[in-house]
Amino acid sequence: MKILFYSTNSNHYESGRMEFKMIPSCREQWNSLKEKYPEHDFVIVMQKPGMFLYDESGVMSDRVKYIFIDEQNSDAEKIAQIIISEKPDTAIAVSYWKEPFDWMSIKDAMIAEKLRDAGIKTVCHDADTCRICFDKNETRQFLINNNFNVAKGVYVHHELFYAERGRNCINENVYREYIFSEIKKLKFPVVIKETSGLSSYGMDVVTTFNQARHVLLSKKNNGDRVVEEFLDGISFGIEVYGTDGKYLVSPPLVNSVNQFGLTSPKQNVKLGPVENEKFGVSELRKEVARLAGLLKFSGIAQIDLVYSDRAWWFIEINSRISGMTQTMAFSMGLSLYELILFSAGVIGWNGDAGGSCNGRRAGHKGFKNVMNLKFPLLDEKALERLSGEDFVGYVNQIENLTAKQLREKGYSEVIFGGNETLSETIKQLDILNEAYADKMEKVFYENAYRLSQII
């Protein structure tokens, strides 16, 4: 079977600005996949940087075919024609995220429409699904309309909020006064976030109405916003794998939060999978499967959640691979590429009764305990040493070579574990803490250990 992976980018690509280092490298992982599944031919069609598919160093596998799309041929129609010319048996979108807007999956979905029209089996969420997931207000309304728990909130339409601008006939902005009256009804603290934002970037947590009013009247308010009640609870993430109504919902991973109670991509620690029924995980997985059916997911999707007052609250839906995908692949005994193939129904997995797919079996039974831990940027020697630990599955480093502030320069991500019990993973955490005391920031270790006490 000829399987084609495609990945797009909506931003100008600046070579030399960002450096991504994956251990094992993409090249090694593609070679391993080809060795394991010699009956398949793999093709990658991508716009750089091709996150997760391509090594920034340019060292490529000679066992897969790469086709790079330049900016002159980057619209959906042209990319679709390039893919069609390859005549794949299956095309799989590998959508990822890139600030400022989390909308790449929409572009991939537009390509998918054209591929399906050409008779190519394509695994990608529908464009309408991706649009709902992209716009946080649309997400809220969809969840509310389908009886999922959502924090009480107020949508702020930016143009109406400043409707008097350029209209001298308006003496008072009735819409803005209405918005302020609705916000006063909320329980504080509240979270103020962009409807088109990415992750926790640009969010504000405020404790009083006057603070919320100040944020909305400030220059920072340059687009539509949602003001939501802050949920005091435990942060989780969960993923869905599958297509055509056949889904496997993973158990959730618990996330650490920053001083504002938000998950921070550069500091977040993940631990799990959480299967403790004190959280009602079985019912949660059923609800997420219901959501997957309503949105007609095709491939991989991720949902952010908060467990509060003995209930699960839905925060955000991401119609793409996420920061937890590779961690869950390691938990399942699969490589990232195998998990993508499993989600497309190309291969099976013998770990969960809900995960049966036609095709070849891969991996080992059950979800294993894993942790995703952040380090500050590491030098080459430290990266090699860390990746050489026998319980470490992956080490990924992201470095912004043009950043001027230390906190913007990047981080290293270490995925380790693969154990039957949580206690074994915590022992490995202690080993890392002792062996890399000069490298690991204390807050990361403390966050990781705190998560282990929660679950």
XYZ file of C-alpha atoms in Angstrom:
455
model
C 0.000 0.000 0.000
C 1.214 3.487 -0.813
C 0.603 5.717 2.208
C 1.102 9.454 1.921
C 1.469 11.786 4.912
C 0.910 15.476 4.285
C 1.534 18.526 6.423
C 1.030 22.228 5.709
C 2.140 25.540 7.193
C 0.419 28.941 7.038
C 3.412 31.021 8.177
C 6.479 32.194 6.284
C 9.208 29.651 6.884
C 12.421 31.214 8.153
C 15.327 28.811 7.831
C 17.731 28.996 10.752
C 15.298 30.663 13.150
C 14.115 27.545 14.977
C 16.052 24.381 15.661
C 14.222 21.124 16.398
C 16.148 18.128 17.621
C 14.417 14.765 18.074
C 16.089 11.704 19.610
C 15.561 9.249 18.032
C 15.562 11.389 14.905
C 12.775 11.445 12.347
C 15.148 9.664 9.987
C 15.678 6.831 12.464
C 11.963 6.564 13.152
C 11.054 6.437 9.455
C 13.692 3.757 8.870
C 12.320 1.728 11.763
C 8.761 2.057 10.443
C 9.784 0.881 6.982
C 11.608 -2.122 8.469
C 8.546 -3.055 10.505
C 6.070 -2.573 7.654
C 7.992 -3.392 4.442
C 4.731 -3.999 2.560
C 3.956 -0.251 2.636
C 5.575 2.581 0.695
C 5.673 5.916 2.529
C 5.570 9.376 0.936
C 5.757 12.719 2.783
C 4.361 15.879 1.165
C 5.060 18.883 3.358
C 5.713 22.539 3.796
C 8.635 23.172 6.102
C 9.189 22.876 8.995
C 7.098 19.678 8.746
C 6.848 19.299 12.498
C 7.304 15.656 13.634
C 7.853 14.465 10.037
C 11.210 15.945 9.124
C 14.553 16.647 10.762
C 15.444 20.326 10.531
C 19.055 19.266 9.966
C 18.026 17.988 6.549
C 19.281 14.442 7.204
C 16.490 12.476 5.558
C 15.607 8.819 5.412
C 16.330 7.150 2.083
C 13.448 4.748 2.714
C 10.670 7.290 2.292
C 9.978 9.795 -0.468
C 9.944 13.499 0.451
C 8.195 16.186 -1.575
C 8.716 19.740 -0.310
C 6.161 22.449 -1.125
C 7.476 25.967 -1.647
C 5.475 29.113 -0.848
C 4.594 29.655 -4.524
C 2.653 26.362 -4.548
C 1.240 26.519 -1.039
C -2.491 26.980 -1.636
C -4.782 24.020 -0.988
C -5.617 23.430 -4.676
C -1.983 23.154 -5.774
C -0.962 20.946 -2.853
C -3.933 18.662 -3.524
C -2.877 18.276 -7.159
C 0.668 17.367 -6.119
C -0.713 14.700 -3.771
C -3.126 13.380 -6.410
C -0.243 13.024 -8.879
C 1.436 10.612 -6.430
C -1.595 8.273 -6.649
C -1.565 7.181 -2.998
C -3.857 4.461 -1.688
C -4.321 6.459 1.518
C -3.506 10.080 2.367
C -3.194 11.062 6.033
C -3.128 14.653 7.297
C -0.546 15.273 10.023
C -1.756 18.659 11.255
C 0.193 20.493 13.944
C 0.151 23.913 15.603
C 2.051 27.125 15.087
C 1.403 30.504 16.673
C -0.325 32.871 16.295
C -3.327 30.896 14.955
C -4.143 27.233 15.427
C -5.756 26.890 12.002
C -3.457 24.584 10.011
C -5.938 21.709 10.319
C -8.481 23.803 8.377
C -6.074 24.082 5.439
C -5.365 20.348 5.629
C -9.123 19.725 5.609
C -9.585 21.818 2.459
C -6.931 19.676 0.792
C -8.691 16.546 2.041
C -11.941 17.616 0.348
C -10.190 17.763 -3.015
C -8.446 14.428 -2.451
C -11.731 12.724 -1.616
C -13.324 14.246 -4.714
C -10.487 12.622 -6.678
C -11.351 9.230 -5.159
C -8.414 9.036 -2.722
C -9.085 7.598 0.722
C -8.135 10.447 3.026
C -7.879 10.559 6.807
C -8.466 14.136 7.938
C -11.144 15.934 9.932
C -13.766 17.844 7.939
C -13.229 21.569 7.426
C -16.367 22.388 9.419
C -15.095 20.289 12.327
C -11.754 22.100 12.237
C -13.478 25.491 12.127
C -15.532 24.634 15.225
C -12.387 23.543 17.056
C -10.406 26.600 15.922
C -12.858 29.241 17.178
C -13.211 28.995 20.973
C -16.645 30.600 20.955
C -17.842 28.148 18.298
C -16.381 25.343 20.417
C -18.263 26.606 23.479
C -21.565 26.790 21.638
C -21.134 23.342 20.123
C -20.381 21.828 23.521
C -23.290 23.640 25.180
C -25.722 22.632 22.425
C -24.703 18.987 22.847
C -24.930 18.902 26.659
C -21.268 18.828 27.618
C -20.131 20.617 30.770
C -18.727 24.055 29.944
C -17.769 26.887 32.299
C -20.221 29.788 32.352
C -18.954 32.586 30.158
C -19.561 35.664 27.996
C -18.574 36.113 24.353
C -17.198 39.565 23.472
C -17.544 40.632 19.810
C -14.622 43.009 19.315
C -16.088 45.228 16.579
C -19.319 45.786 18.506
C -17.410 46.311 21.747
C -15.829 49.343 20.045
C -18.779 50.160 17.780
C -18.547 53.937 18.393
C -15.170 54.144 16.654
C -15.637 55.944 13.344
C -19.338 56.513 14.099
C -19.775 59.975 15.600
C -23.524 59.505 15.749
C -23.194 56.964 18.598
C -23.427 58.588 22.028
C -23.154 55.421 24.112
C -22.135 51.851 23.332
C -25.085 49.762 24.471
C -23.418 46.475 23.490
C -20.382 47.184 25.690
C -22.565 48.063 28.665
C -24.483 44.822 28.124
C -21.226 42.826 28.070
C -20.065 44.443 31.317
C -23.428 43.702 32.966
C -23.138 40.017 31.948
C -19.539 39.748 33.177
C -20.645 41.110 36.562
C -22.921 38.065 36.870
C -19.973 35.662 36.582
C -18.242 34.102 39.552
C -14.696 35.444 39.888
C -11.875 34.740 39.135
C -12.400 34.578 35.390
C -10.219 33.694 32.397
C -10.133 36.089 29.432
C -8.950 34.451 26.213
C -8.871 35.088 22.489
C -11.373 33.110 20.446
C -8.628 32.350 17.914
C -5.749 31.952 20.356
C -3.315 29.083 20.687
C -2.783 27.140 23.903
C -2.616 29.477 26.934
C -0.853 32.270 25.021
C -2.464 35.670 25.609
C -4.789 34.497 28.378
C -5.463 36.596 31.469
C -6.734 35.345 34.816
C -8.314 38.190 36.801
C -9.928 38.172 40.226
C -12.264 41.187 40.083
C -14.695 42.829 37.699
C -12.586 45.999 37.584
C -9.558 43.980 36.462
C -11.638 42.300 33.733
C -12.951 45.696 32.616
C -9.400 47.049 32.487
C -8.173 44.162 30.297
C -11.073 44.523 27.856
C -10.567 48.285 27.572
C -6.800 47.998 27.135
C -4.809 47.910 23.898
C -4.307 44.195 24.512
C -7.917 43.637 23.490
C -7.476 43.524 19.731
C -9.905 40.757 18.789
C -12.908 38.715 19.872
C -12.696 37.378 23.418
C -14.394 34.864 25.691
C -14.633 35.622 29.407
C -15.143 32.395 31.380
C -15.410 31.474 35.020
C -12.144 29.974 36.208
C -12.605 26.321 37.148
C -10.772 25.430 40.336
C -9.815 21.837 39.675
C -7.290 19.476 38.104
C -6.113 19.943 34.519
C -6.171 16.946 32.163
C -5.729 16.170 28.487
C -7.260 13.292 26.536
C -6.945 12.104 22.928
C -9.111 10.334 20.357
C -7.801 8.015 17.636
C -9.846 6.688 14.743
C -12.080 7.408 11.798
C -15.436 6.467 10.259
C -17.127 6.240 13.662
C -14.612 3.747 15.099
C -12.696 5.428 17.896
C -10.308 4.637 20.689
C -10.378 7.200 23.479
C -7.206 7.202 25.542
C -7.274 7.472 29.314
C -6.398 11.059 30.277
C -3.035 12.464 31.281
C -2.896 14.886 34.218
C -1.183 18.249 33.571
C 0.723 20.596 35.813
C -0.315 24.271 35.829
C 1.542 27.550 36.280
C 1.038 30.171 38.989
C -2.104 31.396 37.220
C -3.673 27.933 37.168
C -3.126 27.528 33.402
C -1.183 24.884 31.489
C 2.009 26.357 30.061
C 3.439 24.592 26.975
C 7.011 25.406 28.011
C 6.636 24.267 31.625
C 3.871 21.690 31.510
C 4.475 18.237 33.006
C 2.228 15.362 31.931
C 1.678 12.098 33.809
C -0.563 9.093 33.316
C -2.522 7.491 31.947
C -5.075 8.163 34.686
C -7.441 5.224 35.022
C -8.447 5.715 38.661
C -12.231 5.495 38.822
C -12.383 8.076 41.594
C -12.332 10.485 38.647
C -15.028 8.617 36.710
C -12.672 7.913 33.821
C -14.923 5.282 32.194
C -17.797 7.734 31.886
C -15.428 10.426 30.646
C -14.169 8.180 27.851
C -17.758 7.462 26.826
C -18.525 11.177 26.710
C -15.417 11.881 24.639
C -16.388 9.063 22.258
C -19.805 10.723 21.915
C -18.071 14.006 21.116
C -15.886 12.264 18.518
C -18.995 10.879 16.829
C -20.743 14.251 16.789
C -17.709 15.969 15.255
C -16.976 13.010 12.942
C -13.308 12.939 13.831
C -10.983 11.369 11.303
C -7.461 10.819 12.624
C -6.159 12.262 15.893
C -7.840 14.892 18.073
C -7.186 16.161 21.589
C -9.391 17.682 24.292
C -8.365 19.829 27.275
C -10.369 19.164 30.438
C -10.699 20.207 34.056
C -11.977 17.886 36.776
C -13.821 20.064 39.292
C -16.573 19.374 41.841
C -16.644 15.701 40.823
C -17.451 16.563 37.236
C -15.555 16.802 33.946
C -15.542 20.187 32.246
C -14.581 20.602 28.578
C -12.190 23.479 27.909
C -10.826 23.208 24.374
C -10.782 20.845 21.384
C -7.768 20.515 19.071
C -8.379 18.898 15.678
C -4.749 17.772 15.270
C -1.910 15.951 16.958
C -1.020 17.608 20.239
C 1.697 17.967 22.823
C 0.540 14.698 24.380
C 0.429 12.543 21.220
C 3.997 11.242 21.325
C 3.654 10.619 25.067
C 0.537 8.504 24.515
C 2.247 6.633 21.672
C 5.035 5.688 24.094
C 2.412 4.615 26.650
C 0.860 2.344 24.011
C 4.189 0.821 22.956
C 3.966 2.476 19.541
C 6.046 4.995 17.675
C 4.402 8.307 16.785
C 4.111 7.181 13.164
C 2.501 3.888 14.186
C -0.055 5.792 16.260
C -0.858 7.940 13.219
C -1.287 4.762 11.134
C -3.439 3.210 13.854
C -5.645 6.313 13.920
C -6.064 5.957 10.151
C -7.119 2.314 10.475
C -4.041 1.065 8.600
C -2.676 -1.002 11.498
C -4.241 -2.339 14.681
C -3.281 -2.295 18.339
C -3.909 -5.093 20.814
C -3.988 -2.961 23.928
C -7.607 -1.879 24.445
C -10.916 -3.517 23.584
C -12.084 -0.248 22.062
C -9.055 -0.014 19.807
C -9.584 -2.835 17.327
C -8.828 -1.935 13.717
C -8.454 -3.979 10.599
C -4.845 -4.681 9.731
C -1.649 -5.748 11.353
C -1.224 -5.674 15.106
C 1.390 -3.468 16.681
C 2.660 -2.708 20.141
C 1.945 -4.474 23.417
C -1.121 -4.866 25.568
C -2.342 -2.013 27.716
C -1.459 1.572 28.462
C 1.773 1.921 30.411
C 2.621 4.635 32.933
C 4.607 7.469 31.356
C 5.729 10.996 32.125
C 6.491 13.988 29.933
C 8.943 16.261 31.757
C 10.474 19.575 30.672
C 14.124 20.552 31.060
C 15.734 23.883 30.199
C 17.755 23.826 26.969
C 20.496 21.178 27.092
C 23.830 20.975 25.339
C 24.642 18.153 22.908
C 26.428 16.069 25.520
C 23.568 16.277 28.010
C 21.006 15.420 25.315
C 22.930 12.312 24.288
C 23.409 11.240 27.901
C 19.734 11.754 28.734
C 18.485 9.912 25.662
C 20.796 7.028 26.554
C 18.943 6.278 29.809
C 17.306 2.885 29.322
C 13.880 4.086 30.516
C 13.800 7.223 28.325
C 11.747 6.873 25.136
C 12.157 10.244 23.459
C 14.020 13.506 23.923
C 12.856 16.519 21.915
C 14.462 19.940 22.050
C 12.992 23.130 20.608
C 15.287 26.156 20.454
C 14.533 29.640 19.153
C 17.894 30.830 17.864
C 16.744 34.437 17.512
C 15.094 34.840 20.924
C 16.508 37.559 23.158
C 14.745 36.672 26.409
C 15.790 33.499 28.222
C 12.224 32.264 28.721
C 11.631 32.427 24.957
C 14.722 30.467 23.951
C 13.109 27.042 24.236
C 13.125 23.839 26.246
C 13.857 20.119 26.190
C 11.092 17.558 26.529
C 11.840 14.131 27.979
C 9.345 11.271 27.671
C 10.092 8.333 29.930
C 8.495 5.424 31.754
C 6.620 2.682 29.980
C 5.977 0.967 33.313
C 3.267 -1.242 34.748
C 2.984 0.864 37.905
C 3.112 4.553 38.711
C 5.619 3.946 41.503
C 8.170 2.682 38.955
C 7.822 5.898 36.961
C 8.281 7.994 40.110
C 11.476 6.060 40.909
C 12.743 6.947 37.446
C 11.801 10.578 38.073
C 13.936 10.493 41.222
C 16.832 9.004 39.240
C 16.616 11.866 36.746
C 16.372 14.424 39.530
C 19.504 13.066 41.184
C 21.524 12.483 38.021
C 20.638 15.794 36.389
C 20.352 18.048 39.427
C 22.455 20.684 37.686
C 20.188 20.622 34.612
C 16.648 20.221 35.921
C 14.819 23.210 37.368
C 13.381 22.434 40.790
C 9.877 23.557 39.794
C 9.618 20.845 37.111
C 10.495 18.084 39.554
C 8.107 19.472 42.161
C 5.288 19.691 39.602
C 5.907 16.120 38.507
C 5.933 14.778 42.032
C 2.764 16.769 42.890
C 0.939 15.165 39.960
C 1.846 11.691 41.218
C 0.156 12.514 44.535
C -3.016 13.658 42.770
C -3.599 10.430 40.874
